[in-house]
Amino acid sequence: MIRNVLSIAGSDPSGGAGIQADLKAFAARGVYGMAVLTALTAQNTQGVSGVHLVPPGFVADQIRAVFADVRVDAVKIGMIANAEIADAVADVLRLHPGIPIVLDPVMVAKGGAKLLDPAAVDVLLRRLLPLATLLTPNLPEAAALLHTDVAESRREMGEQAEALRALGSVAVLVKGGHLEGDQSPDVLATEDGLSWFEAARIPTANTHGTGCTLSSALAAELAKGATLPQSVAAAKTYLAGAVTAADTLDVGSGHGPVQHFHELWTTEEGDTK
């Protein structure tokens, strides 16, 4: 049975992040993707120039419409923008317990634009985090949520993952892409302790939408019944392939997108294209 996964997030008209990246990742991981829009953005590979928020009541209406008609096997939450939208999302999702939820706390775009109202952080922690199966912050996001300095070592990453899990999530995956060095480790904190997932850093500027893509791949794997460690391992491997193939795309002049369909698109010579 093909699983159905819902993304609740913002739109990226250039296609590399947000809802567009989520739907591509869902398709690439073999699940049926659905999308509830929280915000429209004017952005490209060079940055975000504008944000238009969807009214909170209409965000809730979109979610209710999906659940009223479609079996939802997992949910990914991305850009929620402000406290009112966060509250609206929480109000509806709490009525559907038992569904895996991946919460990606999208706070700052690759180009530096803030995508989360500071007042929304409290609602995210107080209302959305307790609903989440997995929280997936990068290092700056983890630090912002904990009101502390950005982790600069594996020890600090592990400590922050455990501190975030103590706030209410079942599990936390702190992503180490911002660490210095030639490795990009992630750490998963669960009730069983810490688990590390290793990957070599891939030399490319085309990393637009990596966080959206990873969280969506994680939701897809959870929807298919994989355990948390299995989901993290599969999603991280998939993202590594997408980043490795990113330079085969020719999209924009800034931080280009990853190649979501690297396992499906090939040239006549057999190379990913």
Coordinates of C-alpha atoms in Angstrom, one line a residue:
M1 CA 0.0 0.0 0.0
I2 CA 1.3 3.4 -1.0
R3 CA 1.5 5.7 2.1
N4 CA 0.1 9.2 2.2
V5 CA 2.2 12.0 3.7
L6 CA 1.1 15.6 4.4
S7 CA 3.4 18.6 4.4
I8 CA 2.4 21.7 6.2
A9 CA 4.8 24.4 5.1
G10 CA 5.6 27.5 3.0
S11 CA 6.0 27.7 -0.8
D12 CA 9.2 28.3 -2.7
P13 CA 8.4 29.5 -6.2
S14 CA 12.0 28.6 -7.4
G15 CA 11.2 25.0 -6.4
G16 CA 14.2 24.1 -4.2
A17 CA 12.8 24.4 -0.7
G18 CA 9.4 24.4 1.1
I19 CA 6.4 22.6 -0.2
Q20 CA 8.0 22.1 -3.6
A21 CA 11.0 20.3 -2.1
D22 CA 8.7 18.3 0.2
L23 CA 6.6 17.0 -2.6
K24 CA 9.7 16.0 -4.7
A25 CA 11.2 14.2 -1.7
F26 CA 7.9 12.4 -1.0
A27 CA 7.7 11.2 -4.6
A28 CA 11.3 10.2 -4.7
R29 CA 10.8 8.1 -1.5
G30 CA 7.8 6.4 -2.9
V31 CA 4.9 8.0 -1.0
Y32 CA 1.9 10.1 -2.1
G33 CA 2.5 13.7 -1.1
M34 CA -0.1 16.3 0.0
A35 CA 0.5 19.9 0.9
V36 CA -1.1 22.6 3.1
L37 CA 0.3 26.1 2.5
T38 CA 1.1 28.3 5.4
A39 CA 2.9 31.1 3.5
L40 CA 3.8 32.3 0.0
T41 CA 7.3 33.5 -0.4
A42 CA 9.0 35.5 -3.2
Q43 CA 12.3 33.8 -3.3
N44 CA 14.9 32.3 -5.6
T45 CA 18.3 30.7 -5.1
Q46 CA 19.7 34.1 -4.0
G47 CA 17.3 34.7 -1.1
V48 CA 13.9 35.7 0.1
S49 CA 12.5 39.1 -0.9
G50 CA 8.9 38.8 0.4
V51 CA 6.5 36.7 2.5
H52 CA 2.8 36.6 2.3
L53 CA 1.1 34.6 5.1
V54 CA -2.0 32.5 4.7
P55 CA -4.7 33.4 7.3
P56 CA -4.5 30.9 10.2
G57 CA -8.1 29.9 9.9
F58 CA -7.6 28.9 6.2
V59 CA -4.5 26.9 7.2
A60 CA -6.7 25.0 9.6
D61 CA -9.4 24.6 6.9
Q62 CA -6.8 23.0 4.5
I63 CA -5.7 20.5 7.1
R64 CA -9.2 19.6 8.1
A65 CA -10.1 19.1 4.4
V66 CA -7.3 16.6 3.9
F67 CA -8.0 14.7 7.1
A68 CA -11.8 14.6 6.3
D69 CA -11.1 12.7 3.1
V70 CA -7.7 11.1 3.0
R71 CA -5.9 8.6 5.3
V72 CA -2.8 10.5 6.5
D73 CA 0.1 8.2 7.4
A74 CA 2.6 10.9 8.5
V75 CA 2.9 14.7 8.7
K76 CA 5.9 17.0 8.1
I77 CA 5.6 20.5 9.6
G78 CA 8.0 23.1 8.1
M79 CA 7.5 26.9 7.9
I80 CA 4.8 28.0 10.3
A81 CA 5.8 31.7 10.3
N82 CA 3.9 33.1 13.3
A83 CA 2.2 32.1 16.6
E84 CA -1.3 32.3 15.2
I85 CA -0.5 29.8 12.4
A86 CA 1.3 27.5 14.9
D87 CA -1.7 27.5 17.2
A88 CA -4.0 26.7 14.2
V89 CA -1.9 23.8 13.2
A90 CA -1.7 22.5 16.7
D91 CA -5.5 22.8 17.2
V92 CA -6.2 20.5 14.3
L93 CA -3.4 18.0 14.6
R94 CA -4.1 17.3 18.3
L95 CA -7.4 15.8 17.2
H96 CA -5.5 13.1 15.2
P97 CA -3.2 11.4 17.7
G98 CA -0.9 8.5 16.8
I99 CA 0.3 9.8 13.4
P100 CA 4.1 10.3 13.1
I101 CA 4.9 14.0 12.9
V102 CA 8.3 15.4 11.9
L103 CA 8.7 19.0 13.1
D104 CA 11.3 21.0 11.2
P105 CA 11.7 24.3 13.0
V106 CA 12.3 26.5 9.9
M107 CA 13.6 29.7 11.4
V108 CA 16.0 31.3 8.9
A109 CA 16.3 30.9 5.1
K110 CA 19.6 30.0 3.5
G111 CA 20.1 33.6 2.5
G112 CA 19.5 34.9 6.0
A113 CA 15.9 35.9 5.9
K114 CA 13.9 35.2 9.1
L115 CA 11.1 32.8 8.5
L116 CA 9.7 32.4 12.0
D117 CA 8.3 35.2 14.1
P118 CA 10.0 35.2 17.6
A119 CA 6.6 35.0 19.3
A120 CA 6.0 31.7 17.4
V121 CA 8.9 30.0 19.1
D122 CA 7.0 29.8 22.4
V123 CA 4.0 28.3 20.7
L124 CA 6.2 25.9 18.7
L125 CA 7.8 24.6 22.0
R126 CA 4.6 24.6 24.0
R127 CA 2.0 23.3 21.6
L128 CA 3.7 21.7 18.5
L129 CA 6.7 20.0 20.1
P130 CA 4.6 17.8 22.4
L131 CA 2.8 16.5 19.3
A132 CA 6.1 15.7 17.4
T133 CA 7.6 12.3 16.9
L134 CA 10.8 13.9 15.8
L135 CA 12.2 17.4 15.9
T136 CA 14.9 18.2 13.3
P137 CA 16.8 21.4 14.0
N138 CA 20.1 22.4 12.5
L139 CA 22.8 23.8 14.8
P140 CA 21.6 27.5 14.7
E141 CA 18.0 26.4 15.2
A142 CA 18.8 24.2 18.1
A143 CA 20.7 27.0 19.8
A144 CA 17.9 29.5 19.2
L145 CA 15.3 27.1 20.7
L146 CA 17.5 26.6 23.7
H147 CA 18.6 30.3 24.0
T148 CA 22.2 29.3 24.0
D149 CA 25.4 29.4 21.8
V150 CA 25.6 27.4 18.6
A151 CA 27.2 24.0 19.2
E152 CA 30.8 23.8 18.0
S153 CA 31.6 20.1 18.9
R154 CA 29.9 16.7 18.9
R155 CA 29.7 16.9 22.7
E156 CA 27.8 20.1 22.5
M157 CA 25.5 18.7 19.8
G158 CA 24.7 15.7 21.9
E159 CA 24.0 17.9 25.0
Q160 CA 21.7 20.2 23.0
A161 CA 19.8 17.2 21.4
E162 CA 19.1 15.8 24.9
A163 CA 18.1 19.2 26.2
L164 CA 15.6 19.7 23.4
R165 CA 14.2 16.2 23.9
A166 CA 13.7 17.1 27.6
L167 CA 11.4 19.9 26.4
G168 CA 8.8 17.5 25.2
S169 CA 9.6 15.8 21.9
V170 CA 9.8 12.0 21.6
A171 CA 13.0 12.3 19.7
V172 CA 15.4 15.0 18.4
L173 CA 17.7 14.9 15.4
V174 CA 20.3 17.7 15.6
K175 CA 21.9 18.2 12.2
G176 CA 25.6 18.9 12.1
G177 CA 25.9 20.5 8.7
H178 CA 27.2 23.7 10.2
L179 CA 30.1 22.1 12.0
E180 CA 33.6 22.9 10.9
G181 CA 35.5 20.1 9.2
D182 CA 35.1 17.6 6.4
Q183 CA 32.4 15.6 8.2
S184 CA 28.6 16.3 8.5
P185 CA 27.4 14.2 11.5
D186 CA 23.9 14.2 12.8
V187 CA 22.9 13.0 16.3
L188 CA 19.6 11.4 17.2
A189 CA 18.4 11.6 20.8
T190 CA 15.8 9.2 22.0
E191 CA 14.8 7.5 25.3
D192 CA 17.5 5.0 24.5
G193 CA 20.3 7.6 24.4
L194 CA 22.3 9.1 21.5
S195 CA 22.9 7.6 18.1
W196 CA 25.3 9.2 15.6
F197 CA 24.9 9.1 11.8
E198 CA 28.0 10.0 9.8
A199 CA 28.5 11.5 6.3
A200 CA 31.3 13.2 4.5
R201 CA 30.8 16.8 3.7
I202 CA 30.1 17.3 0.0
P203 CA 31.8 20.2 -1.6
T204 CA 29.0 22.2 -3.3
A205 CA 27.2 25.5 -3.0
N206 CA 24.0 23.9 -4.1
T207 CA 22.4 23.0 -0.8
H208 CA 19.1 25.0 -1.0
G209 CA 16.3 23.0 0.7
T210 CA 18.4 20.4 2.4
G211 CA 16.5 20.8 5.7
C212 CA 13.1 20.5 4.0
T213 CA 14.3 17.6 1.9
L214 CA 15.7 15.6 4.9
S215 CA 12.6 16.2 7.1
S216 CA 10.3 15.1 4.3
A217 CA 12.3 12.0 3.6
L218 CA 12.2 11.2 7.3
A219 CA 8.4 11.6 7.3
A220 CA 8.1 9.3 4.3
E221 CA 10.2 6.6 5.9
L222 CA 8.2 6.8 9.2
A223 CA 5.0 6.6 7.1
K224 CA 6.3 3.3 5.6
G225 CA 6.7 1.9 9.1
A226 CA 10.5 2.3 9.6
T227 CA 11.9 2.9 13.0
L228 CA 13.4 6.2 13.9
P229 CA 17.0 5.0 13.5
Q230 CA 16.1 3.3 10.2
S231 CA 14.3 6.4 9.0
V232 CA 17.3 8.7 9.8
A233 CA 19.7 6.3 8.1
A234 CA 17.6 6.0 5.0
A235 CA 16.8 9.8 4.8
K236 CA 20.5 10.8 5.4
T237 CA 21.7 8.4 2.6
Y238 CA 19.0 9.8 0.3
L239 CA 20.0 13.4 1.0
A240 CA 23.7 12.7 0.5
G241 CA 22.9 11.4 -2.9
A242 CA 20.7 14.4 -3.7
V243 CA 23.5 16.8 -2.6
T244 CA 26.2 14.9 -4.5
A245 CA 24.1 15.2 -7.7
A246 CA 23.1 18.8 -7.1
D247 CA 25.8 20.2 -9.5
T248 CA 24.2 18.3 -12.4
L249 CA 21.3 20.8 -12.2
D250 CA 21.5 24.3 -13.6
V251 CA 19.0 26.3 -11.5
G252 CA 19.8 29.9 -10.5
S253 CA 23.0 31.7 -9.7
G254 CA 23.0 31.4 -5.9
H255 CA 22.5 28.4 -3.6
G256 CA 20.9 26.0 -6.0
P257 CA 18.7 23.1 -5.1
V258 CA 19.6 19.5 -4.5
Q259 CA 18.8 16.8 -7.1
H260 CA 15.7 15.2 -5.5
F261 CA 15.4 12.6 -8.3
H262 CA 19.1 11.6 -8.5
E263 CA 18.1 7.9 -8.4
L264 CA 15.6 8.3 -11.3
W265 CA 17.0 10.7 -13.8
T266 CA 19.9 9.5 -15.9
T267 CA 21.6 10.6 -19.1
E268 CA 22.2 8.2 -22.0
E269 CA 25.6 7.5 -20.6
G270 CA 24.0 6.5 -17.3
D271 CA 25.2 9.4 -15.3
T272 CA 22.7 11.2 -13.0
K273 CA 21.4 14.3 -14.7

